[in-house]
Each structure stands twice: as C-alpha cells, then as structure tokens.
XYZ file of N, CA and C in Angstrom:
438
model
N 0.854 -1.148 -0.056
C -0.104 0.084 0.041
C 0.796 1.218 0.021
N 2.054 1.270 -0.620
C 3.083 2.385 -0.505
C 2.595 3.186 -1.537
N 1.879 2.884 -2.621
C 1.265 3.744 -3.657
C -0.176 3.250 -4.146
N -1.172 3.624 -3.261
C -2.532 2.924 -3.437
C -3.080 3.916 -4.828
N -3.896 3.099 -5.478
C -4.552 3.675 -6.628
C -6.076 3.116 -6.534
N -6.899 4.072 -7.029
C -8.272 3.716 -7.082
C -8.531 3.015 -8.515
N -9.479 1.972 -8.500
C -9.484 1.449 -9.742
C -11.251 1.198 -9.896
N -11.577 1.316 -11.124
C -12.948 1.019 -11.303
C -13.162 -0.445 -11.603
N -14.207 -1.023 -10.826
C -14.588 -2.527 -11.127
C -15.793 -2.697 -10.464
N -16.520 -3.530 -10.766
C -17.964 -3.838 -10.588
C -18.003 -4.521 -9.071
N -18.775 -4.083 -8.313
C -19.186 -4.506 -6.992
C -20.138 -5.558 -7.323
N -20.139 -6.712 -6.659
C -21.176 -7.799 -6.852
C -21.256 -8.448 -5.569
N -22.414 -9.245 -5.663
C -22.739 -10.011 -4.633
C -23.643 -9.266 -3.568
N -23.291 -7.974 -3.130
C -23.873 -7.239 -1.995
C -23.992 -5.805 -2.378
N -25.199 -5.285 -1.869
C -25.436 -3.609 -1.806
C -25.048 -3.297 -0.406
N -24.334 -2.087 -0.317
C -23.917 -1.809 0.828
C -24.275 -0.471 1.295
N -24.603 -0.072 2.575
C -24.963 1.168 3.154
C -24.022 1.485 4.196
N -23.226 2.609 4.020
C -22.158 2.794 5.071
C -22.518 3.934 6.034
N -22.263 3.935 7.139
C -22.215 4.906 8.306
C -20.773 5.099 8.653
N -20.308 6.408 8.386
C -19.001 6.856 8.763
C -19.183 8.164 9.822
N -19.441 7.822 11.094
C -19.573 8.954 12.204
C -18.356 9.647 12.104
N -18.477 10.988 12.118
C -17.614 11.982 12.430
C -16.660 11.615 13.546
N -15.411 11.809 13.320
C -14.510 11.518 14.434
C -14.348 10.217 15.119
N -14.950 9.086 14.508
C -14.908 7.887 14.961
C -13.846 7.026 14.283
N -13.546 6.004 15.153
C -12.372 5.207 14.441
C -13.039 3.842 13.939
N -14.029 4.107 13.302
C -14.735 2.925 12.698
C -15.867 3.319 11.659
N -16.228 2.453 10.878
C -17.302 2.762 10.008
C -18.159 1.351 10.167
N -19.434 1.634 10.051
C -20.460 0.409 10.069
C -21.021 0.298 8.486
N -20.956 -0.784 7.980
C -21.611 -1.278 6.706
C -22.662 -2.239 6.937
N -23.995 -1.897 6.392
C -25.120 -2.645 6.145
C -24.886 -3.388 5.056
N -24.955 -4.791 4.887
C -24.772 -5.495 3.604
C -26.367 -6.067 3.309
N -26.676 -5.959 2.052
C -27.736 -6.428 1.579
C -27.607 -7.410 0.416
N -28.276 -8.518 0.330
C -28.125 -9.380 -0.801
C -29.612 -9.613 -1.330
N -29.760 -9.198 -2.739
C -30.937 -9.264 -3.458
C -32.074 -8.725 -2.614
N -31.807 -7.489 -1.928
C -32.617 -6.731 -1.261
C -33.015 -7.069 0.181
N -32.323 -8.220 0.658
C -32.534 -8.793 2.013
C -31.257 -8.510 2.753
N -31.514 -7.841 4.203
C -30.423 -7.544 4.804
C -29.604 -8.899 5.211
N -28.277 -8.638 5.060
C -27.504 -9.955 5.212
C -26.348 -9.798 6.438
N -26.492 -8.624 7.041
C -25.365 -8.420 8.171
C -24.835 -7.021 8.229
N -23.961 -6.963 9.219
C -23.149 -5.736 9.324
C -21.707 -6.099 9.339
N -20.992 -5.144 8.854
C -19.408 -5.308 8.882
C -18.946 -3.931 9.480
N -18.109 -4.166 10.687
C -17.450 -2.974 11.211
C -16.079 -2.887 10.944
N -15.687 -1.928 10.258
C -14.459 -1.613 9.659
C -13.620 -0.649 10.605
N -12.615 -1.075 11.399
C -11.891 -0.206 12.106
C -11.058 0.559 11.368
N -10.882 1.934 11.743
C -10.352 2.854 10.657
C -10.050 4.029 11.381
N -9.208 4.969 10.924
C -8.964 6.244 11.351
C -10.142 7.043 11.085
N -10.386 8.076 11.843
C -11.454 8.862 11.437
C -11.342 9.461 10.068
N -12.354 9.614 9.456
C -12.225 10.032 7.884
C -12.203 11.565 7.741
N -11.445 12.025 6.874
C -11.148 13.299 6.684
C -11.898 13.535 5.138
N -12.639 14.620 5.292
C -13.544 14.923 4.087
C -12.558 15.840 3.039
N -12.719 15.276 1.809
C -11.878 15.974 0.659
C -12.853 16.474 -0.174
N -12.615 17.237 -1.063
C -13.522 17.922 -2.095
C -14.357 16.843 -3.033
N -13.532 15.623 -3.188
C -14.096 14.418 -3.957
C -14.516 13.319 -3.231
N -14.586 13.541 -2.013
C -14.872 12.232 -1.121
C -14.406 12.228 0.320
N -14.119 11.278 0.799
C -13.371 11.143 2.113
C -12.246 10.118 1.987
N -11.232 10.382 3.025
C -10.094 9.574 3.073
C -10.022 9.015 4.429
N -9.552 7.924 4.502
C -9.333 7.167 5.956
C -8.335 6.283 5.710
N -7.727 5.745 6.868
C -6.667 4.765 6.911
C -7.322 3.407 7.613
N -7.290 2.348 7.033
C -7.793 1.023 7.560
C -6.794 0.791 8.620
N -7.512 0.227 9.666
C -6.708 -0.290 11.006
C -6.697 -1.856 11.122
N -6.818 -2.513 9.937
C -6.857 -3.963 9.712
C -7.870 -4.748 10.375
N -8.000 -4.703 11.708
C -8.944 -5.439 12.463
C -10.306 -5.003 12.106
N -11.218 -6.008 11.947
C -12.769 -5.724 11.631
C -13.482 -6.850 12.399
N -14.893 -6.531 12.329
C -15.733 -7.490 13.126
C -16.871 -7.784 11.863
N -17.074 -8.856 11.798
C -18.437 -9.356 10.916
C -19.431 -9.793 11.735
N -20.639 -9.290 11.541
C -21.795 -9.347 12.261
C -22.884 -9.984 11.636
N -23.683 -11.120 11.961
C -24.734 -11.729 11.342
C -25.988 -10.798 11.741
N -27.032 -11.046 11.141
C -28.381 -10.304 11.296
C -28.801 -10.652 12.744
N -28.394 -11.846 13.357
C -28.776 -12.153 14.487
C -27.791 -11.766 15.710
N -27.015 -10.795 15.148
C -26.056 -10.111 16.108
C -24.861 -11.133 16.631
N -24.666 -12.277 15.980
C -23.680 -13.064 16.238
C -22.384 -12.517 15.680
N -21.298 -12.155 16.269
C -19.997 -11.493 15.654
C -18.800 -12.361 15.732
N -17.686 -12.079 14.961
C -16.553 -12.625 15.068
C -15.462 -11.500 14.498
N -14.225 -11.709 15.184
C -13.249 -10.755 14.615
C -12.867 -11.352 13.115
N -12.358 -10.366 12.213
C -11.786 -10.699 11.017
C -10.551 -10.087 11.072
N -9.598 -10.822 10.365
C -8.173 -10.311 10.046
C -7.311 -10.052 11.609
N -7.881 -10.816 12.598
C -7.123 -10.655 13.885
C -5.571 -11.134 13.652
N -5.396 -12.394 13.052
C -3.892 -12.723 12.787
C -3.098 -11.754 12.175
N -3.601 -11.065 10.939
C -2.995 -10.233 10.233
C -2.775 -8.808 11.052
N -3.800 -8.359 11.852
C -3.628 -7.446 12.871
C -2.446 -7.624 13.773
N -2.390 -8.816 14.478
C -1.429 -8.984 15.487
C -0.070 -9.006 14.740
N 0.121 -9.555 13.421
C 1.330 -9.518 12.780
C 1.742 -8.173 12.414
N 0.845 -7.156 12.483
C 1.355 -5.764 12.149
C 1.727 -4.935 13.293
N 1.423 -5.462 14.618
C 2.018 -4.612 15.767
C 3.429 -4.509 15.530
N 3.880 -3.280 15.753
C 5.367 -2.718 15.859
C 5.911 -2.555 14.409
N 5.121 -2.890 13.275
C 5.646 -2.600 12.000
C 5.591 -1.052 11.755
N 6.745 -0.497 11.258
C 6.747 0.838 11.314
C 5.672 1.662 10.185
N 5.036 0.814 9.407
C 4.076 1.369 8.628
C 2.676 1.092 9.195
N 2.496 0.489 10.410
C 1.205 0.324 10.908
C 1.271 0.875 12.352
N 1.114 0.095 13.453
C 0.941 0.680 14.718
C 1.982 0.117 15.800
N 2.111 0.814 16.873
C 2.741 0.132 17.950
C 1.848 -0.444 18.955
N 2.397 -0.977 19.953
C 1.438 -1.921 21.072
C 0.414 -1.061 21.643
N 0.625 0.283 22.019
C -0.221 1.100 22.501
C -1.432 1.495 21.735
N -1.011 1.798 20.397
C -2.105 2.004 19.382
C -2.898 0.760 19.048
N -2.235 -0.410 19.090
C -2.996 -1.751 18.780
C -3.903 -1.954 20.027
N -3.345 -1.663 21.330
C -4.451 -1.704 22.354
C -5.811 -0.927 22.178
N -5.377 0.371 21.704
C -6.585 1.222 21.622
C -7.515 0.730 20.522
N -6.936 0.259 19.372
C -7.812 -0.225 18.276
C -8.640 -1.317 18.897
N -8.058 -2.453 19.465
C -8.746 -3.517 20.137
C -9.834 -3.178 20.976
N -9.532 -1.993 21.871
C -10.378 -1.677 22.834
C -11.714 -0.999 22.149
N -11.427 -0.365 20.948
C -12.576 0.260 20.339
C -13.448 -0.835 19.734
N -12.677 -1.775 19.190
C -13.528 -3.016 18.706
C -14.412 -3.735 19.804
N -13.774 -3.813 20.888
C -14.434 -4.682 22.099
C -15.701 -3.749 22.633
N -15.507 -2.197 22.655
C -16.510 -1.369 22.814
C -17.681 -1.624 21.900
N -17.452 -1.702 20.557
C -18.352 -2.011 19.535
C -19.186 -3.375 19.818
N -18.382 -4.236 20.087
C -18.958 -5.565 20.346
C -19.855 -5.540 21.368
N -19.690 -4.792 22.331
C -20.679 -4.616 23.483
C -22.120 -3.871 23.033
N -21.875 -3.135 21.925
C -23.109 -2.483 21.230
C -23.767 -3.571 20.456
N -22.895 -4.475 19.714
C -23.608 -5.523 18.962
C -24.539 -6.483 19.912
N -23.950 -6.762 20.955
C -24.574 -7.808 21.805
C -25.650 -7.085 22.508
N -25.704 -5.873 22.787
C -26.863 -5.213 23.438
C -27.901 -4.777 22.348
N -27.590 -4.835 21.234
C -28.460 -4.392 20.098
C -28.759 -2.880 20.148
N -27.579 -2.176 20.502
C -27.713 -0.730 20.649
C -27.395 -0.182 19.380
N -27.718 1.053 18.962
C -27.326 1.548 17.822
C -25.885 1.514 17.535
N -25.521 1.241 16.265
C -26.445 1.151 15.076
C -26.656 -0.308 14.744
N -26.584 -1.256 15.725
C -27.089 -2.526 15.644
C -28.423 -3.035 16.165
N -29.204 -1.835 16.240
C -30.540 -2.078 16.805
C -31.542 -2.320 15.596
N -31.414 -2.652 14.413
C -32.298 -2.994 13.354
C -32.501 -1.829 12.573
N -32.027 -0.599 12.872
C -32.190 0.640 12.005
C -31.610 0.314 10.706
N -32.147 0.756 9.650
C -31.649 0.713 8.228
C -31.614 -0.787 7.608
N -32.157 -1.652 8.353
C -32.098 -3.101 7.778
C -33.166 -3.239 6.766
N -33.999 -2.209 6.601
C -34.995 -2.425 5.584
C -34.621 -1.314 4.497
N -33.574 -0.665 4.474
C -33.223 0.404 3.728
C -33.195 -0.061 2.155
N -33.852 0.894 1.371
C -33.832 0.804 -0.031
C -33.351 2.153 -0.448
N -32.486 2.278 -1.562
C -32.049 3.467 -2.181
C -33.242 3.948 -3.103
N -33.362 5.239 -3.259
C -34.514 5.654 -4.169
C -33.969 5.181 -5.610
N -34.859 4.802 -6.272
C -34.460 4.159 -7.617
C -34.131 5.307 -8.607
N -34.239 6.574 -8.208
C -33.942 7.620 -9.254
C -32.669 8.272 -8.753
N -32.069 7.854 -7.771
C -30.640 8.384 -7.457
C -29.805 7.759 -8.456
N -28.762 8.676 -8.982
C -27.863 8.361 -9.977
C -26.834 7.418 -9.265
N -26.349 6.594 -10.189
C -25.219 5.794 -9.783
C -23.816 6.549 -9.468
N -23.148 6.264 -8.424
C -21.912 7.008 -8.153
C -21.012 6.891 -9.199
N -20.206 7.805 -9.492
C -19.062 7.583 -10.430
C -17.755 8.309 -9.761
N -16.683 7.714 -10.264
C -15.208 8.346 -9.932
C -15.044 9.345 -10.759
N -14.513 10.649 -10.208
C -14.268 11.803 -11.079
C -12.645 11.434 -11.555
N -12.384 12.304 -12.445
C -10.997 12.155 -13.061
C -10.045 12.513 -12.098
N -10.380 13.424 -10.907
C -9.562 13.934 -10.132
C -9.246 13.039 -8.719
N -9.715 11.950 -8.974
C -9.619 10.991 -7.739
C -8.177 10.408 -7.668
N -7.584 10.869 -6.786
C -5.926 10.450 -6.446
C -5.816 10.391 -4.935
N -4.846 9.561 -4.484
C -4.493 9.417 -3.147
C -3.191 10.063 -2.923
N -3.077 10.945 -1.920
C -1.857 11.462 -1.810
C -0.875 10.413 -1.184
N 0.448 10.376 -1.516
C 1.232 9.358 -0.854
C 1.370 9.489 0.671
N 1.234 10.836 1.358
C 1.412 10.977 2.565
C 0.207 11.908 3.014
N -0.371 12.015 4.079
C -1.381 12.774 4.587
C -0.714 14.094 4.543
N -1.452 15.208 4.198
C -1.131 16.593 4.368
C -0.993 16.863 5.828
N 0.054 17.606 6.263
C 0.128 17.997 7.647
C -0.856 19.080 8.134
C-alpha cells in the first residue's frame, strides 16, 4: 500500500449502506443481498477526513463481521497481530486502543444498541438516485497533508 490507486470495477454479491460517524475510529456497513439484509461489517479505521471529491481514511486492519442475529466474530485478527510494531502500521499502545474500540463496539452489537438495533435493515435506495461515479481527479496522496 505504498502507492495506492483507485480502480473502477464492478461490485457484486452485495449492496452496501455505510455509516461513517464524524471523528469515529470505525465505520459500519449494512450488507444487503437481493434486497434482504445480510448483516453488518464493522471496519476499524482512522476517522475520515473529508476531501472535495470524497473522504479519506486509513484502515486499521482489524474488523468485525456481524450476522443479522448479532452473532459476531473478529476478522483479520492474525493479520492485525502481525502488524503490531511494524513501522508502517501501529505500536502496541495503538494496537491496544484499536482493539479496545472493537471491544466497545462488540458490546453495542451484543446489546442491540445503535447502530445494531435494526435501524436501516430495511433500507432501499431511491431508484431515481444516479449511480456514483469516480471523477478524473480521484487520487490518493502518498502521505497525508500536515
């Protein structure tokens, strides 16, 4: 990921609704398959930065997969553990904070609290909305601006 690039390719299998709370270290994805709610995905990530052409965030490797019945499991935990101490990722203290945020979210999952309370599980996009398109100016900076 030293030189990431956006590519256009077809997304298949699932439709996705994303919640990216301001200043949060996560996003929540609602997955739908053939119009039916299929579960949540919690992506642990740096808080997003709004850009003129979208948002930018940094993935924190560790994720949570959640069924519609709120059964959850860690995703990429082995990869996360291998990245601790790597200079391009995070040290032990940052890894502990990332995992603590994940554990806080698992408590929300188990309790059925927002955003895992069933809200948006019946979401349907307005059929008149245009399909999103990547603009010609979509580029990643190699390093975040200071």
